XYZ file of C-alpha atoms in Angstrom:
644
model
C 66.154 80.698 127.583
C 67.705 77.387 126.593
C 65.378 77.249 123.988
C 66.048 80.573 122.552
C 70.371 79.755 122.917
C 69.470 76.682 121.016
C 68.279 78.409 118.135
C 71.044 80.626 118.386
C 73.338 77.606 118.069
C 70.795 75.927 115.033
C 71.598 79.268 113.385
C 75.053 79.341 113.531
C 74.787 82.218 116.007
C 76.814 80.339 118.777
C 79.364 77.164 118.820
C 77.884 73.688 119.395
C 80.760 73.684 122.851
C 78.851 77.244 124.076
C 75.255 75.698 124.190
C 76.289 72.407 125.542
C 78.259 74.543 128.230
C 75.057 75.994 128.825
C 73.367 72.422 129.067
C 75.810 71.360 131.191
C 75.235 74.312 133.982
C 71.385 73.049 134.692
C 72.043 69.575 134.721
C 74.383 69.838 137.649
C 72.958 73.128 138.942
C 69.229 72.755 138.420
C 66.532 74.605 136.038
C 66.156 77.049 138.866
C 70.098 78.270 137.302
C 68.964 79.122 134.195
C 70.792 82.422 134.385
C 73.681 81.117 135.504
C 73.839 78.509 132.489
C 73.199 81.770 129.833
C 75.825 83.919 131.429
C 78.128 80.467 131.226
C 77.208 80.257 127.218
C 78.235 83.652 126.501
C 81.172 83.498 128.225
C 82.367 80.561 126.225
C 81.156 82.649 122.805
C 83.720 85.169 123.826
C 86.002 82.807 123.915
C 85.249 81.845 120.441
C 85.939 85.797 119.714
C 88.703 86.168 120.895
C 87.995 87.368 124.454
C 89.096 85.508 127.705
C 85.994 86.654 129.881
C 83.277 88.075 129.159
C 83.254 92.280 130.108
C 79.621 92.629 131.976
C 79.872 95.997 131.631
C 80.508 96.375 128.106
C 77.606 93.681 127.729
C 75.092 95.707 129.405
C 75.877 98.933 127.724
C 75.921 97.090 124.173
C 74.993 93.458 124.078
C 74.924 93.409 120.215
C 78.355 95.267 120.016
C 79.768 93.103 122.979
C 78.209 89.426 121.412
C 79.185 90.568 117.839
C 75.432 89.136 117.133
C 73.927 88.216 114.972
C 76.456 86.955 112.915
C 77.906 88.742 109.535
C 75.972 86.212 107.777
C 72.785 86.030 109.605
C 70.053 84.882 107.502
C 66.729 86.476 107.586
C 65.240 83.303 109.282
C 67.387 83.277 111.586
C 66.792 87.292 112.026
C 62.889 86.411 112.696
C 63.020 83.239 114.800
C 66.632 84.255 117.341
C 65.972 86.738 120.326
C 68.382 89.833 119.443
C 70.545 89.953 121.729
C 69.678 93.624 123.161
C 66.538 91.867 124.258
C 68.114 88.435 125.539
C 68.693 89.623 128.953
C 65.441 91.123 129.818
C 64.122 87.396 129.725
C 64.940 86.580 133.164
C 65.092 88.952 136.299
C 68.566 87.939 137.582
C 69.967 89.335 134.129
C 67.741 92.227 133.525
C 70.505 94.591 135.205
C 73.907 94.898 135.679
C 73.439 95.234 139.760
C 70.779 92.083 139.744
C 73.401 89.749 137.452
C 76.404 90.861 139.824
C 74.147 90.168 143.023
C 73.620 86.970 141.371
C 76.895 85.207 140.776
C 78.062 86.548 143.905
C 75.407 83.770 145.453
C 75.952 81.393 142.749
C 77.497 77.898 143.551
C 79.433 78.101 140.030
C 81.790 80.734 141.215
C 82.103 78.536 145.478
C 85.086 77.380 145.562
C 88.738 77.203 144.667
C 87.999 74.896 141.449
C 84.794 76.663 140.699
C 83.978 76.600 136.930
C 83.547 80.315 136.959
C 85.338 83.700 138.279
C 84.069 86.810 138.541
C 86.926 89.541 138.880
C 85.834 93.741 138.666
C 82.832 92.929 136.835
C 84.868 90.307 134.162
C 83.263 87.263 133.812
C 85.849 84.311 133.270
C 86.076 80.465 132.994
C 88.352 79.669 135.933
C 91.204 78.427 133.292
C 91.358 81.700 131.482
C 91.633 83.285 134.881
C 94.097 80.971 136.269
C 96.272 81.651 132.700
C 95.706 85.224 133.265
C 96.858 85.722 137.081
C 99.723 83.529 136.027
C 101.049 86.192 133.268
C 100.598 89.186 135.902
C 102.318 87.961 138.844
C 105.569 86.424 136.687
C 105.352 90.094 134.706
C 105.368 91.585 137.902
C 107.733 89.741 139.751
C 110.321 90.104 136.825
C 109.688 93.548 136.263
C 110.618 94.190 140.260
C 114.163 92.340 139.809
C 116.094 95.187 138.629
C 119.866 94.531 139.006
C 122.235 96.679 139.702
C 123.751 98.971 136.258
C 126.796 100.676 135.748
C 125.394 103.327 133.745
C 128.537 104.661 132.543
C 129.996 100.784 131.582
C 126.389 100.421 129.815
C 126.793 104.283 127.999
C 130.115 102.788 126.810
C 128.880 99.430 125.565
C 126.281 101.267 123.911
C 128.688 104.157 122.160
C 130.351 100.855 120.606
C 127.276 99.401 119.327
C 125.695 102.113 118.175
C 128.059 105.445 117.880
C 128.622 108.417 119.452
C 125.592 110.833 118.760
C 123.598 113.738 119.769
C 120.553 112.316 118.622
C 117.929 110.596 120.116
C 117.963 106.742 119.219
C 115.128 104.702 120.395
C 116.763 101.575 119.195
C 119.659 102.496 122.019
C 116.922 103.375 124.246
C 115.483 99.852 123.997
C 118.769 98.316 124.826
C 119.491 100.137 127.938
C 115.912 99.721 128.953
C 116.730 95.805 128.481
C 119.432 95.887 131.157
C 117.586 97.113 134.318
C 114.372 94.141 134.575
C 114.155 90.620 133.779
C 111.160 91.741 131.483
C 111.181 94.143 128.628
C 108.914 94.689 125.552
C 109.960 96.270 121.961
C 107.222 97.550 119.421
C 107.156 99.351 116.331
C 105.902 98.889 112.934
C 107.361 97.211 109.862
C 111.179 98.558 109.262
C 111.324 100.430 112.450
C 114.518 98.378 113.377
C 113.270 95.405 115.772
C 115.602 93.220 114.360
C 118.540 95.807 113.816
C 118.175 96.664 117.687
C 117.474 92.766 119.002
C 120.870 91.813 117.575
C 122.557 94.885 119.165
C 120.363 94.061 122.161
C 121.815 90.363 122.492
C 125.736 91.966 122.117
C 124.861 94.948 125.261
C 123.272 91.642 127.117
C 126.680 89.073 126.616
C 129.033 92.143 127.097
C 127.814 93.008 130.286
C 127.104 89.695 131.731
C 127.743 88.766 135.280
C 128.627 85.353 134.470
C 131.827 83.975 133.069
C 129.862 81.666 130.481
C 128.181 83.073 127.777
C 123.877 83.934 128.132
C 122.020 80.562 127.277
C 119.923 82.732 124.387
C 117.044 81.288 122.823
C 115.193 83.280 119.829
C 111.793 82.107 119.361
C 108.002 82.885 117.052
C 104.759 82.069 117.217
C 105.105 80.417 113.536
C 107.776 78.412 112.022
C 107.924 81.029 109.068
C 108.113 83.877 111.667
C 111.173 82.090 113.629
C 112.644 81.132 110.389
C 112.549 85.315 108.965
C 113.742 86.429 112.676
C 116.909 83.819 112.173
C 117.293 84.855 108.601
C 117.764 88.596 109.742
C 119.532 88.247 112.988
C 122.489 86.542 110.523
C 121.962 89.406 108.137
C 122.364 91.849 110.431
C 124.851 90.497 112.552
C 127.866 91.563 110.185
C 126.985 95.302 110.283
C 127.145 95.475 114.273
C 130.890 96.806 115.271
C 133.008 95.483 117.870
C 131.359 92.226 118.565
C 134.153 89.899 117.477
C 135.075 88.422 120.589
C 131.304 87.616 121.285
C 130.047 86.950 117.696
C 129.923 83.413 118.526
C 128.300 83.706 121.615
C 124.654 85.205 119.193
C 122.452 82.703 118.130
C 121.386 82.399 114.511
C 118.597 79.900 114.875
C 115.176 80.500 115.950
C 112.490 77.734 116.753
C 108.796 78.022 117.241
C 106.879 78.626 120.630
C 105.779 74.900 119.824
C 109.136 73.374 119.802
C 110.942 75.452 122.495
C 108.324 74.533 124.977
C 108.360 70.958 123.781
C 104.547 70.510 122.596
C 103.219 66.883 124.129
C 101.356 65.138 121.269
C 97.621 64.654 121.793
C 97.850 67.498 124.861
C 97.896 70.759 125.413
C 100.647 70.603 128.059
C 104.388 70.742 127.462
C 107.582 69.422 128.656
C 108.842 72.477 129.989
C 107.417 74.051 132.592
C 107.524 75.536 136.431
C 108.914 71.704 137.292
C 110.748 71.362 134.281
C 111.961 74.988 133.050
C 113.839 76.034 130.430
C 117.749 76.027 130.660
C 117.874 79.429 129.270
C 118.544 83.074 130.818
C 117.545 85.035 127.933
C 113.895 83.994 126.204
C 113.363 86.324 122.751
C 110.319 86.073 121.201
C 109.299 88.091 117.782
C 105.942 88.611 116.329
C 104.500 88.888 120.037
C 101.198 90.060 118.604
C 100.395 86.485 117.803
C 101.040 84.648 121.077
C 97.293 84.240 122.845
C 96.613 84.241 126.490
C 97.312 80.102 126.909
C 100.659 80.309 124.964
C 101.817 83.371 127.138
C 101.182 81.261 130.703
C 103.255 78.309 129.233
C 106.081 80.460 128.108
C 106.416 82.359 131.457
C 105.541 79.588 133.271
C 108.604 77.335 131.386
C 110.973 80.252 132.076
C 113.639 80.133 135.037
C 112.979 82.897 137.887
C 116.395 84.294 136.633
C 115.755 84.348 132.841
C 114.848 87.454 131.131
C 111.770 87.617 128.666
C 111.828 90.183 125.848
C 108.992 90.805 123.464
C 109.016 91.792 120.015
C 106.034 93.038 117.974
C 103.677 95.280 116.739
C 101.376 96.662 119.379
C 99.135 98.197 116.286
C 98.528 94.411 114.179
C 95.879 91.964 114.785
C 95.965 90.415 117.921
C 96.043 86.359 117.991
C 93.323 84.180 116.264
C 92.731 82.481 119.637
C 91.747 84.152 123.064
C 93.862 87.185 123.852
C 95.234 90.264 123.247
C 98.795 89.915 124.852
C 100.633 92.492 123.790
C 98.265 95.299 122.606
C 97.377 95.015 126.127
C 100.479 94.979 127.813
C 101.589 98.108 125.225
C 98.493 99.878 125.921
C 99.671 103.750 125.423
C 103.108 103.012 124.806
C 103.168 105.619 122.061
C 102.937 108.495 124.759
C 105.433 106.866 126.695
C 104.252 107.364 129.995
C 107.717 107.214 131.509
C 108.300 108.772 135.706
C 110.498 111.177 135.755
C 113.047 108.559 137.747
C 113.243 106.342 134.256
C 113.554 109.160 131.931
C 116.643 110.492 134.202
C 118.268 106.831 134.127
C 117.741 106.723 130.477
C 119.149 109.810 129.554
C 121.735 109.270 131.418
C 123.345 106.059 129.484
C 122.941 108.024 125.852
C 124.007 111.778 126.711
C 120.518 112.578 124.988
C 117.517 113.483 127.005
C 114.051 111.756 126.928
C 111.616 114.494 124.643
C 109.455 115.852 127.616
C 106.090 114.527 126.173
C 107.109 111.197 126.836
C 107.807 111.674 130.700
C 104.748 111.601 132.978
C 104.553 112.490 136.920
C 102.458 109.764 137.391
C 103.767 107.199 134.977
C 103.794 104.543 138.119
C 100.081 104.388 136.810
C 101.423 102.438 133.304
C 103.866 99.300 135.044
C 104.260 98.094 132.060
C 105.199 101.086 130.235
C 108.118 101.700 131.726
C 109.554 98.269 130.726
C 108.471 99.376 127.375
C 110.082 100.864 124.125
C 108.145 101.917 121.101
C 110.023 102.812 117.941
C 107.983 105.400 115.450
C 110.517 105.565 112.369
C 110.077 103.179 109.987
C 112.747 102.264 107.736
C 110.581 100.681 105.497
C 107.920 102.834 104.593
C 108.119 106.664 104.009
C 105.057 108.018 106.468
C 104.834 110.159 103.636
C 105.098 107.970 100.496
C 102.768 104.751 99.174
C 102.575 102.228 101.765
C 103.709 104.051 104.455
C 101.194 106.947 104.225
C 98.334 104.577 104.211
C 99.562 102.210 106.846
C 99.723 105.515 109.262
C 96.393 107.430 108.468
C 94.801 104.054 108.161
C 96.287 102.807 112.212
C 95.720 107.068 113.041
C 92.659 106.921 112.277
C 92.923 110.151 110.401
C 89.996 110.174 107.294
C 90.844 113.454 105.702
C 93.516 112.334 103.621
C 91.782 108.581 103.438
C 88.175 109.705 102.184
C 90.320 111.854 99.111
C 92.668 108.562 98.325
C 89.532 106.123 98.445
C 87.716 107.826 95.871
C 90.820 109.113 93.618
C 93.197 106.742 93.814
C 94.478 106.153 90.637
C 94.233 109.631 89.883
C 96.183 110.415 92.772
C 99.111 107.825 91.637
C 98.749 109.287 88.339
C 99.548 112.674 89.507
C 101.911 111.737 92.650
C 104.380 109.162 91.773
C 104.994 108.733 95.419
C 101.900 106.802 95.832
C 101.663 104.428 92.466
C 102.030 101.924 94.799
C 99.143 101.844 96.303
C 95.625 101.407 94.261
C 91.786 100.825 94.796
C 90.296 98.886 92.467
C 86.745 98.575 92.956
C 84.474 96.065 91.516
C 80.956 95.524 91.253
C 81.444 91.519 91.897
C 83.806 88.789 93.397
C 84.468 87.516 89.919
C 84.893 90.542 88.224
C 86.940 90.153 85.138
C 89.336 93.268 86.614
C 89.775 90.852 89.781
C 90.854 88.062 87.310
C 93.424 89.707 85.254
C 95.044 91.060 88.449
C 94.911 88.013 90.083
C 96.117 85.913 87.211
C 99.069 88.328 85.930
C 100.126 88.112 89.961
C 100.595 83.802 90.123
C 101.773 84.216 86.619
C 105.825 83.575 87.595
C 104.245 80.962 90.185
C 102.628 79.116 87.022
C 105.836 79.165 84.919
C 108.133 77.765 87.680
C 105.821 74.866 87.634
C 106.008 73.682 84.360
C 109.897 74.212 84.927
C 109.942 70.429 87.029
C 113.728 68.932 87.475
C 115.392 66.279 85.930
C 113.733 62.839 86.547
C 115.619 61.155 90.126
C 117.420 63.940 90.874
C 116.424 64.519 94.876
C 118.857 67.482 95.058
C 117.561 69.550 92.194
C 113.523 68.258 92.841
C 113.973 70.018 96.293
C 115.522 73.102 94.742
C 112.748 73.150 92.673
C 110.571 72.657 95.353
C 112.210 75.813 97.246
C 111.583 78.300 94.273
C 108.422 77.403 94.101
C 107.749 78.326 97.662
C 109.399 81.713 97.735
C 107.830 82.839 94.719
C 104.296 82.202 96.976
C 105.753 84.846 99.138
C 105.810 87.396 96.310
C 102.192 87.576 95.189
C 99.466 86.684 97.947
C 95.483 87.372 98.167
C 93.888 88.377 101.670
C 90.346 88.530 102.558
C 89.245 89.921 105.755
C 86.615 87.224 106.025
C 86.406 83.552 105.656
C 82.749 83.149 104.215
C 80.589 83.865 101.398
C 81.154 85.218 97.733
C 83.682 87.950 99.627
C 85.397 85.328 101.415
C 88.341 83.202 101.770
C 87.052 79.675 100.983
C 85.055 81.174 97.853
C 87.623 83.037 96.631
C 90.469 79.960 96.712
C 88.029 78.148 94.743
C 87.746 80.886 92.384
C 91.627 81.278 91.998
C 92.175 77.890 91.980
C 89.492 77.755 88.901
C 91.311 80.947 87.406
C 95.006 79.429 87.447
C 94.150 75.584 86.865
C 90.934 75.116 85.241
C 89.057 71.946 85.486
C 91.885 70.587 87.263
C 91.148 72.777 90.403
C 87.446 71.565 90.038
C 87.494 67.757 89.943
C 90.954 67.160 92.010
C 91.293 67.934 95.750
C 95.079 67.265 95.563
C 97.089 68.129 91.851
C 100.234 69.969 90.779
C 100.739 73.491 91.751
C 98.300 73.537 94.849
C 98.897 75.956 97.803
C 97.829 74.618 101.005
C 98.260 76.302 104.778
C 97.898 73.847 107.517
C 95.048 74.602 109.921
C 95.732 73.114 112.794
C 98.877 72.065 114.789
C 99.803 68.365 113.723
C 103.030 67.188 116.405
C 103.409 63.877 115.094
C 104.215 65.401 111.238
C 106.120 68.420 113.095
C 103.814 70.800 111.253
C 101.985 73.760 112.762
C 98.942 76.157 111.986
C 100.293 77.995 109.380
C 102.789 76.239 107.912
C 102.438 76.500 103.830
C 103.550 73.718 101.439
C 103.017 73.225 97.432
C 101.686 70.362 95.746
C 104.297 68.387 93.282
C 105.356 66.056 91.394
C 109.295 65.168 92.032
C 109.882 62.990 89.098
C 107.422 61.230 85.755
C 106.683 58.142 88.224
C 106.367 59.462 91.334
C 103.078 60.371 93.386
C 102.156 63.423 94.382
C 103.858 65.434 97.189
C 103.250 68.460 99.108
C 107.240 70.233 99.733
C 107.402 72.210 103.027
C 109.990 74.546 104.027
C 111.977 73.436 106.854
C 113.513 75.561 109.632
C 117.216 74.897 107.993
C 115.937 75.854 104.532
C 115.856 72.385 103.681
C 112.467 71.022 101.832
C 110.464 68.067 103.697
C 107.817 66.121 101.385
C 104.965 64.366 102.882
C 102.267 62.300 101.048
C 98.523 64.467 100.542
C 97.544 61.581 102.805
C 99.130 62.265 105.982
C 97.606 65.701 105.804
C 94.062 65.557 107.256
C 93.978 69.839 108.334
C 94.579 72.108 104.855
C 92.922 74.225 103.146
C 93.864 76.019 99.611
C 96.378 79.107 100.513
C 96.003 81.028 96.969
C 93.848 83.562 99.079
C 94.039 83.242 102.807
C 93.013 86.098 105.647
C 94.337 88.569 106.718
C 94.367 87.001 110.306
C 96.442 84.509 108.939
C 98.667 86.513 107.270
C 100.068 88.003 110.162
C 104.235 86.970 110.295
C 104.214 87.173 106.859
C 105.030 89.695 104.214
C 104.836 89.536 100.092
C 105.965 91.676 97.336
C 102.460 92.414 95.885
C 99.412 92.179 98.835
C 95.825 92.132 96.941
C 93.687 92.816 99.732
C 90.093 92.310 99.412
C 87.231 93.412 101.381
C 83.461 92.252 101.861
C 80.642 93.554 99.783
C 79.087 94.836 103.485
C 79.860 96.269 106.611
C 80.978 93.777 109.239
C 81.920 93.575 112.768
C 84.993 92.321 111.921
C 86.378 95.011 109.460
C 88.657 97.016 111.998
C 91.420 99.626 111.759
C 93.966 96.841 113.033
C 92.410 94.228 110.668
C 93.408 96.622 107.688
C 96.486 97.840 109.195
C 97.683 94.240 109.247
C 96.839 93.905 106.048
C 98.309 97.241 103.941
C 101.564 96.583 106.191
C 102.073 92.641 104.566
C 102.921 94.313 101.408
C 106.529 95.261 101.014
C 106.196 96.628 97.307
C 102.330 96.985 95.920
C 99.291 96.854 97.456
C 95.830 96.623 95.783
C 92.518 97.050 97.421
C 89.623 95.401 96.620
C 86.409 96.371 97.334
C 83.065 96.874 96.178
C 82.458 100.095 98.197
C 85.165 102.531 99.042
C 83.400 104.024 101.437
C 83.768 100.283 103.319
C 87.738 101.244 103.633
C 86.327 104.218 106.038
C 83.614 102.797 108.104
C 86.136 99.816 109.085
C 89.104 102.724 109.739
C 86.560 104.237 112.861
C 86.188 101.060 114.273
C 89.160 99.465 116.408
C 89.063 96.034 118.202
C 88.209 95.991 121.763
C 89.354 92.683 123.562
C 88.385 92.313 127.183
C 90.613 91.506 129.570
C 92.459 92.105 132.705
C 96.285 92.207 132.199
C 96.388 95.796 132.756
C 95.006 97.651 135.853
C 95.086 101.107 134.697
């Protein structure tokens, strides 16, 4: 079996970490363990995917499904000389069923012990970290969700009347805020332009108003990414002129926002942090937007770094891509808020600080079943996007799952645009190849304002206007962007940045890792430069005599420039995926899908996608019918957050 999870790993099947996991096991357990040391290997592959344990379930009713194996990419040597994985159990009798595997961890030494390597929890396999991260998010959920303080409905219906107006119609936004008042822990998810950000700022005004201390809330906003902190600042200030009666508070609303990173206070060269149970936050109110993103690890440092007191409220999209590492936060914790799943005890408070009764289909009898849920509001209007119109229309049927209307758009779309006006922002181009001219043209005529800016450079020595420069540079990268929804091959990201880079520089692009006009995302978190995954700069040239820079954005809107040098974790952001994408939105999204049917080509992965385009979207594909294979499938993270 080692054997056959070595070629695995030769192939590219499994991680070089998962196989020496698996190495690891029978040293210290013996070759009489073999089992053990497998089950150990494909829990750490999950990882890899995305999933903190390993389901056993779900890997005995579909191993292939569950593994994600063999690989997109799979050669057909690999294909002749790796066990498939539908036939990797059957090798050895203490995996051959589910009841024979579960009979044999529960004798295993790797799961004795308090500090055992492995737990096994209702048939969920887990490395005991994941666990430990796991119970950790539960029993601070649960222990803020049972502090419920006392409410003066009618002082909160009044506070609310202020903020939002007298009305006879149902407002989920006001919902959201009154639901904020009666736990320490409360969760707020809709789609792009439902009003997350219109109802956070009213949210922090109900929460200051109606505090039991004579000091103002310590308030701190916080994202994932610095660009997602720095667009939740940006339109917390926006909005906060339109909210009425907040004068005498105004200054009492923060403005600034910070990444997870620097809230915590990220230790270089560790994964810990300065704040934590011993150390906590001085804060009472914790706000964090684009929730989606956080994974598992990042969730147990934030609750773990907040005071017993403070109150944590999530913002996100339950419907996006969840986070790039292990976790699915808060599609878990969300899990059927759109039915709302409220008792009957909830709706009644609810109703009773707006006037307006909770609609009847949201109220269940047994809506103790959903904990979370009733700590949960889910806005459906978006403000943004007609459900009707462009965008809109294919961002819903696409996250419905709803073909009818989907099979008739893939196949006519530019006759439909042609006809409907409605929807001439939307189009599917297909294309026979990745370097289709079509696929040029589009791309070029889309970086063609990027290219001009650059051969606009400032005045030679002139700091002020160089980092102007600098900054329209960068936000004309947020108007045009290309996603993939893979990183290899001719289809994918890396292939495609060199293409793009070929298409918009020439030879330059070719022969030059670092020249003028280059787009680079950092990959990985780098403390000691204050940058994090993510982060996008440009490649420039300040003045005639000076060397080349790369200009970042800074939190303040300021530009930092650090030497190509320094950098050791980039890669070219012309085209970058559509996981990374997430936090961000552009003018003009090109979205472009694989030649073949993958695993990874879900209805969240394009959901994520059609809703980073604010204006146009174009789909590329080479198959239509591609778009409505991936729409049936939806991603299926294990784990164990919810009960129910």
């Amino acid at each position: 079996m080692l054997a056959q999870l070595q070629l695995w790993h030769q192939h590219g099947w499994i991680r070089a970490i998962d196989y020496s996991l698996a190495q690891q096991f029978v040293r210290q357990l013996g070759a009489g363990h073999e089992a053990m040391a497998v089950l150990a290997a494909l829990v750490s592959h999950q990882l890899g995917l995305g999933h903190p344990c390993l389901d056993l379930q779900q890997l005995y009713e579909n191993p292939a499904q569950t593994l994600a194996l063999p690989p997109e990419f799979a050669s057909a040597e690999s294909l002749q000389q790796c066990v498939h994985p539908n036939a990797l159990l059957q090798h050895l009798p203490d995996l051959a069923t589910l009841p024979a595997c579960l009979a044999m961890l529960t004798n295993s030494p790797a799961l004795e012990g308090a500090n055992s390597p492995l737990v096994v929890q209702q048939q969920r396999l887990y490395l005991r970290r994941y666990y430990t991260y796991e119970r950790c998010i539960i029993e601070d959920l649960e222990a803020r969700m049972a502090r419920q303080p006392q409410v003066d409905t009618r002082q909160l219906k009044s506070v609310l009347d202020e903020l939002f107006g007298a009305s006879d119609k149902l407002s989920w936004q006001r919902m959201a805020c009154a639901m904020a008042m009666r736990s320490a822990f409360t969760i707020v998810t809709g789609g792009p332009g439902t009003g997350k950000t219109y109802t956070v700022v009213r949210l922090l005004a109900t929460l200051q108003k109606l505090r039991e201390q004579a000091a103002p809330l310590r308030i701190k906003l916080a994202a994932p990414t610095g660009k997602a902190a720095a667009r939740m600042a940006e339109s917390i200030g926006r909005e906060l002129g339109d909210v009425p009666g907040i004068d005498e508070i105004k200054q009492d609303i923060p403005t600034t926002a910070t990444t997870l990173h620097r809230l915590l206070g990220a230790l270089p060269n560790s994964r810990g942090f300065r704040h934590h149970a011993r150390n906590p936050l001085l804060a009472d109110v914790v706000i964090i937007d684009e929730a989606s993103m956080i994974d598992i690890e990042m969730m147990a440092a934030v609750v773990a770094a907040l005071p017993q007191h403070a109150r944590l409220i999530l913002l996100g999209d339950k419907d996006q891509l969840a986070s790039v590492e292990a976790g699915a936060v808060l599609g878990q914790l969300c899990w059927g808020a759109e039915h709302g799943h409220y008792t009957p005890d909830l709706a009644e408070w609810l109703s009773a600080t707006s006037s307006v009764p909770i609609p009847a289909d949201k109220i269940d009898a047994e809506g103790q079943r959903w904990p979370y849920l009733q700590h949960t509001t889910m806005f459906h209007e978006s403000r943004r996007f007609d459900a009707e119109r462009g965008i809109g229309k294919l961002a819903d049927e696409v996250n419905a799952q709803r073909l009818t209307w989907l099979r008739e758009w893939v196949y006519r779309s530019d006759e439909i645009a042609a006809q409907q006006p409605e929807f001439d922002n939307i189009r599917l181009l297909q294309v026979r190849q990745p370097h289709d001219h079509a696929i040029q043209q589009l791309i070029q005529k889309g970086y063609q304002p990027y290219l001009e800016l650059l051969k606009q450079p400032p005045p030679a020595h002139d700091l002020a206007a160089a980092d102007a420069w600098a900054g329209q540079i960068l936000n004309q990268l947020e108007q045009f962007q290309v996603l993939t929804a893979i990183r290899q091959g001719d289809w994918g990201m890396h292939e495609f940045n060199r293409r793009v880079s070929y298409w918009l520089f020439g030879d330059a692009a070719s022969v030059q890792n670092w020249y003028q006009g280059r787009a680079v995302m950092v990959t990985q978190n780098d403390y000691s430069l204050n940058l994090r995954n993510g982060d996008i700069g440009v490649v420039l040239q300040r003045g005639p005599d000076e060397p080349l820079r790369v200009a970042f954005p800074t939190a303040e809107g300021g530009i930092r420039w650090i030497l190509p040098s320094r950098l050791t974790q980039v890669d070219t952001a012309f085209t970058m995926t559509i996981h990374k994408s997430q936090g961000s939105e552009f003018n003009h999204t090109v979205m472009v899908l694989p030649q073949h049917d993958v695993p990874i080509l879900t209805k969240e992965l394009l959901y994520t996608g059609i809703t980073r385009a604010k204006e146009q979207l174009t789909v590329v594909t080479a198959s239509p019918k591609l778009m409505l294979s991936a729409v049936e499938r939806r991603i299926e993270r294990s784990g164990g957050l919810t009960r129910y």
